[in-house]
Coordinates of C-alpha atoms in Angstrom, one line a residue:
M729 CA 90.1 102.5 160.0
P730 CA 91.8 104.4 157.2
E731 CA 90.9 107.9 156.1
D732 CA 87.7 108.4 154.2
E733 CA 89.5 108.9 150.8
I734 CA 91.3 105.5 151.2
L735 CA 88.1 103.8 152.4
N736 CA 86.3 105.2 149.4
A737 CA 89.0 103.9 147.1
Y738 CA 88.7 100.4 148.5
Q739 CA 85.0 100.4 148.1
K740 CA 85.3 101.6 144.5
T741 CA 87.8 98.8 143.6
D742 CA 87.2 95.9 141.2
Y743 CA 88.6 92.8 142.8
I744 CA 89.3 90.5 139.9
V745 CA 90.0 86.8 140.4
F746 CA 91.7 84.7 137.7
D747 CA 91.4 81.0 137.1
G748 CA 93.0 80.1 133.8
K749 CA 91.0 81.7 131.0
K750 CA 88.2 82.7 133.4
S751 CA 87.9 85.7 135.5
F752 CA 85.5 86.7 138.2
L753 CA 84.6 90.2 139.3
L754 CA 84.0 90.9 143.0
N755 CA 82.9 94.3 144.4
V756 CA 82.3 95.4 148.0
G757 CA 78.7 95.0 149.0
L758 CA 77.5 93.4 145.7
L759 CA 76.4 89.8 145.6
P760 CA 78.8 88.0 143.2
N761 CA 77.4 86.3 140.1
E762 CA 76.2 82.7 140.1
E763 CA 79.3 81.5 138.3
W764 CA 81.6 82.6 141.2
I765 CA 79.1 81.2 143.8
N766 CA 79.1 77.8 141.9
Y767 CA 82.9 78.0 141.6
L768 CA 83.3 78.3 145.4
K769 CA 80.7 75.6 146.0
S770 CA 82.4 73.2 143.6
R771 CA 85.6 73.6 145.6
E772 CA 83.8 73.2 148.9
C773 CA 85.0 76.7 149.8
N774 CA 83.0 78.4 152.6
F775 CA 85.2 81.4 153.1
F776 CA 87.7 83.3 150.9
F777 CA 89.8 86.4 151.3
F778 CA 91.5 88.7 148.8
I779 CA 94.9 89.9 149.9
T780 CA 98.0 91.8 148.5
A781 CA 101.3 92.9 149.9
W782 CA 101.4 95.9 147.5
N783 CA 101.7 99.4 148.8
P784 CA 101.6 98.7 152.6
F785 CA 99.2 101.0 154.4
S786 CA 98.3 102.6 151.0
I787 CA 101.7 104.2 150.6
P788 CA 103.0 103.8 147.0
H789 CA 106.1 101.7 146.7
D790 CA 108.3 100.8 143.7
P791 CA 106.7 98.0 141.6
L792 CA 109.8 95.8 142.0
E793 CA 109.6 96.1 145.7
N794 CA 105.8 95.4 145.6
R795 CA 106.3 92.3 143.5
Y796 CA 109.0 91.1 145.9
K797 CA 106.7 91.5 148.9
N798 CA 103.9 89.7 147.0
Q799 CA 106.3 86.8 146.3
I800 CA 106.9 86.5 150.0
L801 CA 103.1 86.6 150.6
E802 CA 102.5 83.9 148.0
S803 CA 105.2 81.7 149.6
E804 CA 103.4 82.1 152.9
I805 CA 100.1 81.1 151.4
Q806 CA 101.7 78.1 149.8
K807 CA 103.5 77.2 153.0
Q808 CA 100.2 77.1 154.8
E809 CA 98.8 75.0 152.0
F810 CA 95.9 77.2 151.2
P811 CA 94.4 76.9 147.7
Y812 CA 94.5 80.2 146.0
L813 CA 94.0 82.1 142.7
M814 CA 95.8 85.0 141.2
G815 CA 94.0 88.3 141.6
L816 CA 94.1 92.0 140.7
G817 CA 92.7 94.9 142.7
K818 CA 92.0 97.7 140.2
S819 CA 90.5 101.1 140.8
Q820 CA 87.3 101.6 138.8
T821 CA 88.9 104.7 137.3
S822 CA 92.0 102.7 136.2
E823 CA 94.3 105.0 138.3
W824 CA 96.1 102.1 139.9
E825 CA 96.1 98.3 140.2
E826 CA 97.7 95.9 142.7
E827 CA 98.6 92.2 142.0
S828 CA 96.8 90.1 144.6
F829 CA 95.7 86.7 145.7
C830 CA 92.3 85.2 146.4
V831 CA 92.8 82.6 149.1
L832 CA 90.1 79.9 149.0
G833 CA 89.7 78.9 152.6
G834 CA 90.8 80.0 156.0
N835 CA 88.7 82.2 158.3
L836 CA 88.4 85.7 159.5
E837 CA 91.2 85.2 162.0
I838 CA 93.6 84.0 159.4
A839 CA 92.6 86.7 156.9
S840 CA 93.2 89.3 159.6
R841 CA 96.6 87.9 160.4
F842 CA 97.7 88.1 156.8
C843 CA 96.4 91.6 156.6
R844 CA 98.3 92.7 159.7
D845 CA 101.5 90.8 158.7
Y846 CA 101.6 92.5 155.3
S847 CA 100.7 96.0 156.6
Q848 CA 97.4 96.3 154.8
H849 CA 94.5 98.5 156.0
A850 CA 91.9 96.0 155.0
V851 CA 91.2 92.6 153.5
L852 CA 88.3 91.7 151.3
I853 CA 86.4 88.7 152.8
G854 CA 83.5 86.7 151.5
E855 CA 81.4 83.5 151.6
P856 CA 79.2 81.9 149.0
N857 CA 75.8 83.6 148.6
K858 CA 77.0 86.7 150.5
A859 CA 78.3 90.0 149.2
P860 CA 82.1 90.5 149.9
E861 CA 82.9 93.0 152.5
L862 CA 86.0 94.8 153.7
H863 CA 87.4 93.9 157.1
F864 CA 89.7 96.2 159.0
P865 CA 91.7 94.2 161.6
H866 CA 93.8 97.1 163.0

């Protein structure tokens, strides 16, 4: 598990999911709003995970390098034919943000593999009617 400072930052992050003109706000430990729950149910989605390739192991990288790594991640999500939405992980103090993806499907094992493959400390996981939580596969 990462250092307390990093863990605290993850817990105080707004995980924003975009679907066209709509956006949904997810936070660790807080039950999402009904609109997000209904969105998942309408897509028969019983599990989701929020992942990025930005800043592996929380070490800042050049934005161009981060975007390139995220393009590789997006290609892998597409290759595995998972439905997904664009996302943004953003500190609640607006100190940083990371372009991300919300994968609608999969399971804990798949989310953990993506997390390890893209050198992330954690992945946000969730199910309808449950508060999203951080999972640390390392």
